[in-house]
Coordinates of N, CA and C in Angstrom, one line a residue:
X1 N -136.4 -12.1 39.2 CA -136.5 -11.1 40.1 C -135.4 -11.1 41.1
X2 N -134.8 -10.3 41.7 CA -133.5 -10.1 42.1 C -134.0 -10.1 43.8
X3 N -133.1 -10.5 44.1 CA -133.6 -11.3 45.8 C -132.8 -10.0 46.5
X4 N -133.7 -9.8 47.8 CA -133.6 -8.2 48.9 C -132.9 -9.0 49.2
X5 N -131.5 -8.3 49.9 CA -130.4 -8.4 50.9 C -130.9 -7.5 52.1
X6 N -131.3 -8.4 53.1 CA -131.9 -7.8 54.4 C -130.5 -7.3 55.6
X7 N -129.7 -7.8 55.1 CA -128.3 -7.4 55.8 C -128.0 -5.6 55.4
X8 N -128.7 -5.5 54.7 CA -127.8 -3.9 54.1 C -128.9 -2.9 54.7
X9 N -129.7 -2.9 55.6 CA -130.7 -2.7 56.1 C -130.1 -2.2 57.2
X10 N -130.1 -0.8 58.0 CA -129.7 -0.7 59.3 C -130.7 -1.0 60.4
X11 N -130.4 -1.6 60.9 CA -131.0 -2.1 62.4 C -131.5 -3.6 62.2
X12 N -131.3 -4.0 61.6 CA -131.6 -5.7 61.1 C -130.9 -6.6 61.8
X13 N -132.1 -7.5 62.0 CA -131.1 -8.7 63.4 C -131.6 -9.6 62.8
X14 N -130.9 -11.0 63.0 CA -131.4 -12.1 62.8 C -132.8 -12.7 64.0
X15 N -134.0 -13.1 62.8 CA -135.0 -13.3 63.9 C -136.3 -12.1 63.9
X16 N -135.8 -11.4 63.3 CA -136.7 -10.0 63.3 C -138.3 -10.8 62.7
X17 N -139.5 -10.3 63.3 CA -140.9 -10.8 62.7 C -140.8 -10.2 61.3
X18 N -141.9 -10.4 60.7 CA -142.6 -10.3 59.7 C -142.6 -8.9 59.8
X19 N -143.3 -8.3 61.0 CA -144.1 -7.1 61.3 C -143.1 -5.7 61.5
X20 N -141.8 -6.1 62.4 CA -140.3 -5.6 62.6 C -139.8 -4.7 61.2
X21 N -139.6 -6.4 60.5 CA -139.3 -6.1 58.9 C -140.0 -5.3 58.2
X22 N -141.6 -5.0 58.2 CA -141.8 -4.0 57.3 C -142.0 -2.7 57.9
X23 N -141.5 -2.8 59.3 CA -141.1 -1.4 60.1 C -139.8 -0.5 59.6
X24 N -138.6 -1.8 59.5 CA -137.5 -1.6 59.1 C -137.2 -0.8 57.6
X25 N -138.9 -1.3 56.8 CA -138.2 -1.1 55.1 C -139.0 0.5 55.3
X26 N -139.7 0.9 56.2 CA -140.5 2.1 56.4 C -139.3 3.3 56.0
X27 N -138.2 3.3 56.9 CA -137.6 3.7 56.9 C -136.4 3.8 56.2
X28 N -136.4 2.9 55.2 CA -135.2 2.4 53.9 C -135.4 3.0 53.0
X29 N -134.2 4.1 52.6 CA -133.9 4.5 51.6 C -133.0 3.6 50.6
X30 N -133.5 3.4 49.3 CA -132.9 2.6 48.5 C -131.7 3.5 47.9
X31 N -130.5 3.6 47.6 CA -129.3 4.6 47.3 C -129.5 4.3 45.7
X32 N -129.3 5.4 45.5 CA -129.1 5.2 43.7 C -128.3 4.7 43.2
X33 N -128.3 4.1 41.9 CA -127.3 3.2 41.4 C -126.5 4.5 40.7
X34 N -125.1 4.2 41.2 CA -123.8 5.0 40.7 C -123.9 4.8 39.0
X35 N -123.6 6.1 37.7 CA -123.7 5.8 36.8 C -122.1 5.6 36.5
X36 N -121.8 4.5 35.9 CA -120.2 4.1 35.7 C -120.0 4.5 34.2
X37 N -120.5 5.2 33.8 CA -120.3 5.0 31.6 C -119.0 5.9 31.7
X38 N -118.1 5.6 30.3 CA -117.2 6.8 31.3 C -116.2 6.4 31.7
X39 N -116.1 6.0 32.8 CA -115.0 5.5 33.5 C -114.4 3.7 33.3
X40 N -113.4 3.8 33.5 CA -112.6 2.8 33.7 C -112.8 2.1 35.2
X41 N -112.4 0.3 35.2 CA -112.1 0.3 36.8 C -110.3 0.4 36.7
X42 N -110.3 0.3 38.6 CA -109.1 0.6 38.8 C -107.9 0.0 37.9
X43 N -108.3 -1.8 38.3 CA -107.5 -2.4 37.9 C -106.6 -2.2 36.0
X44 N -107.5 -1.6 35.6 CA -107.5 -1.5 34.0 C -106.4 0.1 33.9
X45 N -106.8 0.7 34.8 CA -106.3 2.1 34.9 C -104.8 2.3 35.8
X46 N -104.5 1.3 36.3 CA -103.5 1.0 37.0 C -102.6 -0.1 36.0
X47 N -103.2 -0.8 34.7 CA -102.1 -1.8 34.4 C -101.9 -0.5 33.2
X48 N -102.4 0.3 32.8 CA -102.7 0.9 31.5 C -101.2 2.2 32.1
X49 N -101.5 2.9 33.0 CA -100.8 3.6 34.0 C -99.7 3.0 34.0
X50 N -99.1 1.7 34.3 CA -98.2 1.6 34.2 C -96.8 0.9 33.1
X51 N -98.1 0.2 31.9 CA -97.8 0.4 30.9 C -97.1 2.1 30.1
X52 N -97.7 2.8 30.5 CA -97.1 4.4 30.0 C -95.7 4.5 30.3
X53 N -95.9 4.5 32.2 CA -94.3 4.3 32.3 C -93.3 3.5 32.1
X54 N -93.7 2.6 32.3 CA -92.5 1.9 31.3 C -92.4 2.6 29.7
X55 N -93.4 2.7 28.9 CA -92.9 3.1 27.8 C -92.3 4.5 27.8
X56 N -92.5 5.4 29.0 CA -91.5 6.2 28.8 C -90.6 6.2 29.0
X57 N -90.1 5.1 30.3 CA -88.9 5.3 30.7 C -88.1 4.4 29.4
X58 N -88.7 3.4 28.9 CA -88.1 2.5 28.0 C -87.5 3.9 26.3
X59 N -88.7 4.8 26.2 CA -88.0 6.0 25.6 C -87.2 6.7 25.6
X60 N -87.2 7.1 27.0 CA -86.2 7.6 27.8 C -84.3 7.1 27.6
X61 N -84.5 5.6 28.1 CA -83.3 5.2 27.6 C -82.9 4.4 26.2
X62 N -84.1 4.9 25.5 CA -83.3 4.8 24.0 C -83.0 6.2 23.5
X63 N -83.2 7.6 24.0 CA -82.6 8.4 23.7 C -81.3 8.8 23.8
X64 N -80.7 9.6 23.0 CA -79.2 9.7 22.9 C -79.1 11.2 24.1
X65 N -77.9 11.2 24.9 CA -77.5 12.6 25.7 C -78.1 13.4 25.1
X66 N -77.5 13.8 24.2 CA -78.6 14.7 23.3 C -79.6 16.0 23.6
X67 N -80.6 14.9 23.3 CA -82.3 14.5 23.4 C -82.6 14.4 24.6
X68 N -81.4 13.4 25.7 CA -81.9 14.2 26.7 C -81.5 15.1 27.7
X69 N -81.1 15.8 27.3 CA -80.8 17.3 27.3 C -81.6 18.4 26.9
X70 N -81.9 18.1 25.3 CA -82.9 18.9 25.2 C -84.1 18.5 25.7
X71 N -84.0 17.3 26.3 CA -86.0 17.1 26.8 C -85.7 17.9 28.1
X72 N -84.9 17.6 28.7 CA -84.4 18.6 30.0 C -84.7 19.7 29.8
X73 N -84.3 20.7 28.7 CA -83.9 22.0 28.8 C -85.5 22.6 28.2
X74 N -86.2 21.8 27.3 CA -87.4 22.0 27.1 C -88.3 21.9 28.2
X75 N -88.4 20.8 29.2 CA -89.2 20.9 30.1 C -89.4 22.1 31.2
X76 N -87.7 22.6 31.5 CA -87.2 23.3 32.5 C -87.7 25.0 31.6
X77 N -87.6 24.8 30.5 CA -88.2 26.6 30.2 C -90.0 26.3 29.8
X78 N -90.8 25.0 30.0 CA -91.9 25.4 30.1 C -92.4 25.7 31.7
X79 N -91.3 24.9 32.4 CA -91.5 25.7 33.6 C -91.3 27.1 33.7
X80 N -90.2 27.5 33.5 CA -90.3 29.1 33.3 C -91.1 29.8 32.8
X81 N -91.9 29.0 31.6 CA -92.8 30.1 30.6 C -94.2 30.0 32.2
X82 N -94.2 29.0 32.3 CA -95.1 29.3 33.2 C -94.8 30.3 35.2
X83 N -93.8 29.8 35.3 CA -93.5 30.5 36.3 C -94.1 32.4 35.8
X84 N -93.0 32.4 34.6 CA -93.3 34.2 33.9 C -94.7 34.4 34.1
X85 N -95.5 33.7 33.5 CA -96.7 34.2 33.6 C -97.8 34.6 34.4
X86 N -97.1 33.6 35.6 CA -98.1 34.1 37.1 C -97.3 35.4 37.6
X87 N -96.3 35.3 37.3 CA -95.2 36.6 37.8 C -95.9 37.4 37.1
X88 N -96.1 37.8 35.9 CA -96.5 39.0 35.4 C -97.9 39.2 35.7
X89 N -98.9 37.9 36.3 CA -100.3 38.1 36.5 C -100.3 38.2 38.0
X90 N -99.3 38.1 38.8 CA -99.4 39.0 40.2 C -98.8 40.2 40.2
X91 N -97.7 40.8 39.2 CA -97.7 42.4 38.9 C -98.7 43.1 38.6
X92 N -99.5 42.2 36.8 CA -100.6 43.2 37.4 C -101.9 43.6 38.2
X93 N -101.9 42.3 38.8 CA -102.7 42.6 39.8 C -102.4 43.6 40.6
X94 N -101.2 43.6 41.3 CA -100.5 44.6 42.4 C -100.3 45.7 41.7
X95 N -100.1 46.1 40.4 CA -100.6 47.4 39.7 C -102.2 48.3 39.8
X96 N -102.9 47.3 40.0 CA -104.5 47.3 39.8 C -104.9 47.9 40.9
X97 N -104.5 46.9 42.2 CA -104.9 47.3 43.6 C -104.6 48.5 44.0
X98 N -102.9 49.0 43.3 CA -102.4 50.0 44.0 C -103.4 51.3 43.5
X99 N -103.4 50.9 42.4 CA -104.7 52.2 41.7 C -105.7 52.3 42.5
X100 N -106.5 50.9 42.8 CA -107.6 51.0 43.4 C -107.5 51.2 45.1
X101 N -106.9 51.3 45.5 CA -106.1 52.3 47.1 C -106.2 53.5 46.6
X102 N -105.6 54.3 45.6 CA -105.4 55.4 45.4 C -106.5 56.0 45.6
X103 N -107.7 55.8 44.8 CA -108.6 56.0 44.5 C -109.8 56.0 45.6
X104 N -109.3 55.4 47.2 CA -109.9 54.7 48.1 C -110.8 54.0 48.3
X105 N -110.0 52.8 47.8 CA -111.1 51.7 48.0 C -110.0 50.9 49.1
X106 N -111.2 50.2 49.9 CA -110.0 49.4 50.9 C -109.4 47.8 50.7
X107 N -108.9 47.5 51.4 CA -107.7 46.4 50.8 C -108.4 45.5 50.5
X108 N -109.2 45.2 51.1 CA -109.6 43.7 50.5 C -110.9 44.0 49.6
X109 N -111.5 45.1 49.3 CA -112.2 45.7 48.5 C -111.1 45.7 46.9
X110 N -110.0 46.7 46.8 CA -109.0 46.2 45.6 C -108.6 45.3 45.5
X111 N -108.3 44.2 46.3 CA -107.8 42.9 45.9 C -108.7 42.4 45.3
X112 N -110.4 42.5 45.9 CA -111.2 41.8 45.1 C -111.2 42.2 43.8
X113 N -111.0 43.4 43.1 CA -111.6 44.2 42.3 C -110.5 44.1 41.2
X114 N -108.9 43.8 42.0 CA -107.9 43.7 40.8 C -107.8 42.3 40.5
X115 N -108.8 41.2 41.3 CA -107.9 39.8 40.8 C -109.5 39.6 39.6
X116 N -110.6 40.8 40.2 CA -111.4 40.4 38.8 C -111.0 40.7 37.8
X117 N -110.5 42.2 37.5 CA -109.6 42.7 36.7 C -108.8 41.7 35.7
X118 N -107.9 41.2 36.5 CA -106.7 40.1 36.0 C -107.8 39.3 35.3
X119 N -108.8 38.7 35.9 CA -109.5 37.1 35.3 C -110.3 37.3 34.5
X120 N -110.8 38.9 34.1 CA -111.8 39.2 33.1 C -113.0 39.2 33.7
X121 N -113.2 39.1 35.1 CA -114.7 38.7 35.5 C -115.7 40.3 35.7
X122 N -116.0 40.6 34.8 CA -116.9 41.8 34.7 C -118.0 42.0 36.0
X123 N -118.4 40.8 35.6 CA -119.3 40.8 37.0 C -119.0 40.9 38.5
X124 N -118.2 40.3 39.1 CA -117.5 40.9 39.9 C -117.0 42.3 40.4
X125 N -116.5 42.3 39.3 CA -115.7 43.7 39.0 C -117.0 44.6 39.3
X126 N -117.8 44.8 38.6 CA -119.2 46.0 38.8 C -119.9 45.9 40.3
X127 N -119.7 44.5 41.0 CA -120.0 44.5 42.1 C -119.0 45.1 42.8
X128 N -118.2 45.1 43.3 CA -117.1 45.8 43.6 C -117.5 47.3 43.8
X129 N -117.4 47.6 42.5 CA -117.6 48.8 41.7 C -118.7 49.5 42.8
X130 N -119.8 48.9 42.7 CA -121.5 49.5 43.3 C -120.9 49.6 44.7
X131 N -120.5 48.8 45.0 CA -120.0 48.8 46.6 C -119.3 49.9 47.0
X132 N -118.0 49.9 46.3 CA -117.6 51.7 46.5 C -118.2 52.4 46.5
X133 N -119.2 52.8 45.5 CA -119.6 53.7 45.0 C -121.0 54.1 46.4
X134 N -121.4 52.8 46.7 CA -122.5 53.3 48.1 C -121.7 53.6 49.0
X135 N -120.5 52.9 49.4 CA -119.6 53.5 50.3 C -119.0 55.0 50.3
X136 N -118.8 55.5 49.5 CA -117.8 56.8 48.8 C -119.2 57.4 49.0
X137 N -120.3 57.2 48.6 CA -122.3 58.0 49.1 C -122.1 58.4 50.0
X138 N -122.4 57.5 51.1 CA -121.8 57.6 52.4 C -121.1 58.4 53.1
X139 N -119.8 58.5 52.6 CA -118.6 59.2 53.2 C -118.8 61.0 53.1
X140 N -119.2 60.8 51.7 CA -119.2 62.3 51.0 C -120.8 62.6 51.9
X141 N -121.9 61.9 52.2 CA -123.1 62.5 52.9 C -122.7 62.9 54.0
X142 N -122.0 62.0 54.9 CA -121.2 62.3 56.0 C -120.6 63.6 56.4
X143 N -119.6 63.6 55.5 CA -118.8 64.7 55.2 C -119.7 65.9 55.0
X144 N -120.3 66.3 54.1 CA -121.6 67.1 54.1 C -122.1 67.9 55.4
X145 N -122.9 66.5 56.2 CA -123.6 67.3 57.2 C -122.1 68.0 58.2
X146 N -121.0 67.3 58.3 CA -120.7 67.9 59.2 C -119.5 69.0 58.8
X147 N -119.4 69.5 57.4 CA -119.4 70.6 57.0 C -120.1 71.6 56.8
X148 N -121.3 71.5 56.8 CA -122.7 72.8 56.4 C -122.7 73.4 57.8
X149 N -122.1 74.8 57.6 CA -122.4 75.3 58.6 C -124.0 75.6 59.5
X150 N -123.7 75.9 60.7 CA -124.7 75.9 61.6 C -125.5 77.5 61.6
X151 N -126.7 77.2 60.7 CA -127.2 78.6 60.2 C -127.1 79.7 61.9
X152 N -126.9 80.9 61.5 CA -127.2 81.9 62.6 C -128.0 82.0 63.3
X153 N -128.1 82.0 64.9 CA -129.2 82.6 65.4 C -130.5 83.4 64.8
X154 N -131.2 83.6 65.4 CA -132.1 84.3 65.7 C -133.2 84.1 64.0
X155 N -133.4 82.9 63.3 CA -133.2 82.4 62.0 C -133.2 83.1 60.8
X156 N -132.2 84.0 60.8 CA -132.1 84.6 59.3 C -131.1 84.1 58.8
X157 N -131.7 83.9 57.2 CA -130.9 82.8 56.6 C -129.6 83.7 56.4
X158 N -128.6 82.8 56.0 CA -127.4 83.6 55.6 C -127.5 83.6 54.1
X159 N -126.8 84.7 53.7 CA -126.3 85.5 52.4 C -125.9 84.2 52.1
X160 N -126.0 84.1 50.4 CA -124.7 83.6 49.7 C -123.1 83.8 50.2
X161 N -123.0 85.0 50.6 CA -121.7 85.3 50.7 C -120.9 84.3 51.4
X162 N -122.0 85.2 53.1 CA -121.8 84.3 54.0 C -121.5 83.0 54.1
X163 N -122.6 81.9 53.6 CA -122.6 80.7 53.3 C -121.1 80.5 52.3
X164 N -120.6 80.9 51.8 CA -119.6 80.8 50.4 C -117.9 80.8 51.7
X165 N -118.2 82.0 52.6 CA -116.9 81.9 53.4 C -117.2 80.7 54.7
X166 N -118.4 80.8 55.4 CA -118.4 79.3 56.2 C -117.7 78.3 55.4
X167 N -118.3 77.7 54.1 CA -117.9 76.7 53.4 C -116.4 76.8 53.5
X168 N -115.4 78.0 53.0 CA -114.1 78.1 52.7 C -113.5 78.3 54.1
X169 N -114.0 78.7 55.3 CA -112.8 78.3 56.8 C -113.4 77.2 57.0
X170 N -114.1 76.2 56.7 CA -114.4 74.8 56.8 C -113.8 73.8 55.9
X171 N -113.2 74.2 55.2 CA -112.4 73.3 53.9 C -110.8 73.8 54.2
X172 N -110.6 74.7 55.1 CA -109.4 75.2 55.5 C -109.1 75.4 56.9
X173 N -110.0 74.6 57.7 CA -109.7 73.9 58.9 C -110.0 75.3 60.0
X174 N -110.3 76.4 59.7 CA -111.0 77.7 60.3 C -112.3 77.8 60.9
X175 N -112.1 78.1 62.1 CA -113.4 78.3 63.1 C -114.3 79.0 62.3
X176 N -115.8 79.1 62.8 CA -116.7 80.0 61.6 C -116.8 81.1 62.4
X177 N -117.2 82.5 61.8 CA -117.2 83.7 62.1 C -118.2 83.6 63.2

């Protein structure tokens, strides 16, 4: 049976009663044992670690100018291939957003909507989507009441007609008759 360590116990003094002590364990959480399967320790991962380097550097200088040149010039265009590719995945993002402004959605509404775009995230993207789309509800209900003209006195409905030219000096910035 594996013997308590009363030191790992917070508030533990030397001398504590019997009674203290099982006050103390009242309050003791026992921590769970960390699962290590898996992992390596340091030391093994640090001699292994530097075993590599040496063997690359030891590769390193058994290669001829050459070789390394071309390891140079290979490493330096996988940098580029990757540089290219974020370059062309923040054009089209900034293609995306500029659409989605067009269209009026606001800035940080297209950014969200073009970086889902770029990453494939559908879900996202439809959220987005529903958002505009109660927003733009909104705008256009808005817009509505305070274009419907203010029926005539005395309450006779207006004509079609009527109603047809209110609507058009209201869409053309014209006082109503």
């Amino acid at each position: 049976m594996a013997k308590f360590d009363w030191t790992k116990v917070a508030g533990y003094q030397d001398g504590m009663s019997d009674s203290e002590k099982l006050q103390l364990l009242n309050g003791f959480e026992i921590p769970d044992e960390v699962d290590m399967k898996g992992y390596i320790k340091k030391e093994q991962f640090d001699k292994l670690s530097s075993d590599y380097a040496a063997l690359k550097k030891e590769q390193r200088d058994k290669m001829s100018e050459a070789e390394k040149a071309d390891a140079d010039r290979n490493a330096e265009l996988e940098q580029m291939r990757t540089q290219l590719a974020e370059y062309k995945r923040e054009k089209t993002m900034s293609d995306h957003k500029a659409n989605l402004l067009a269209q009026g959605y606001s800035e940080e509404r297209a950014a969200k909507a073009a970086a889902a775009l770029v990453d494939g995230d559908t879900a996202t993207l439809f959220a987005v989507m529903a958002e505009q789309k109660v927003e733009t509800e909104k705008g256009a209900l808005a817009n509505g009441l305070r274009t419907t003209p203010t029926p005539p006195p005395g309450g006779t409905p207006a004509t079609k007609e009527q109603q047809e030219e209110a609507e058009w000096r209201a869409a053309f910035g014209l006082p109503p008759k």
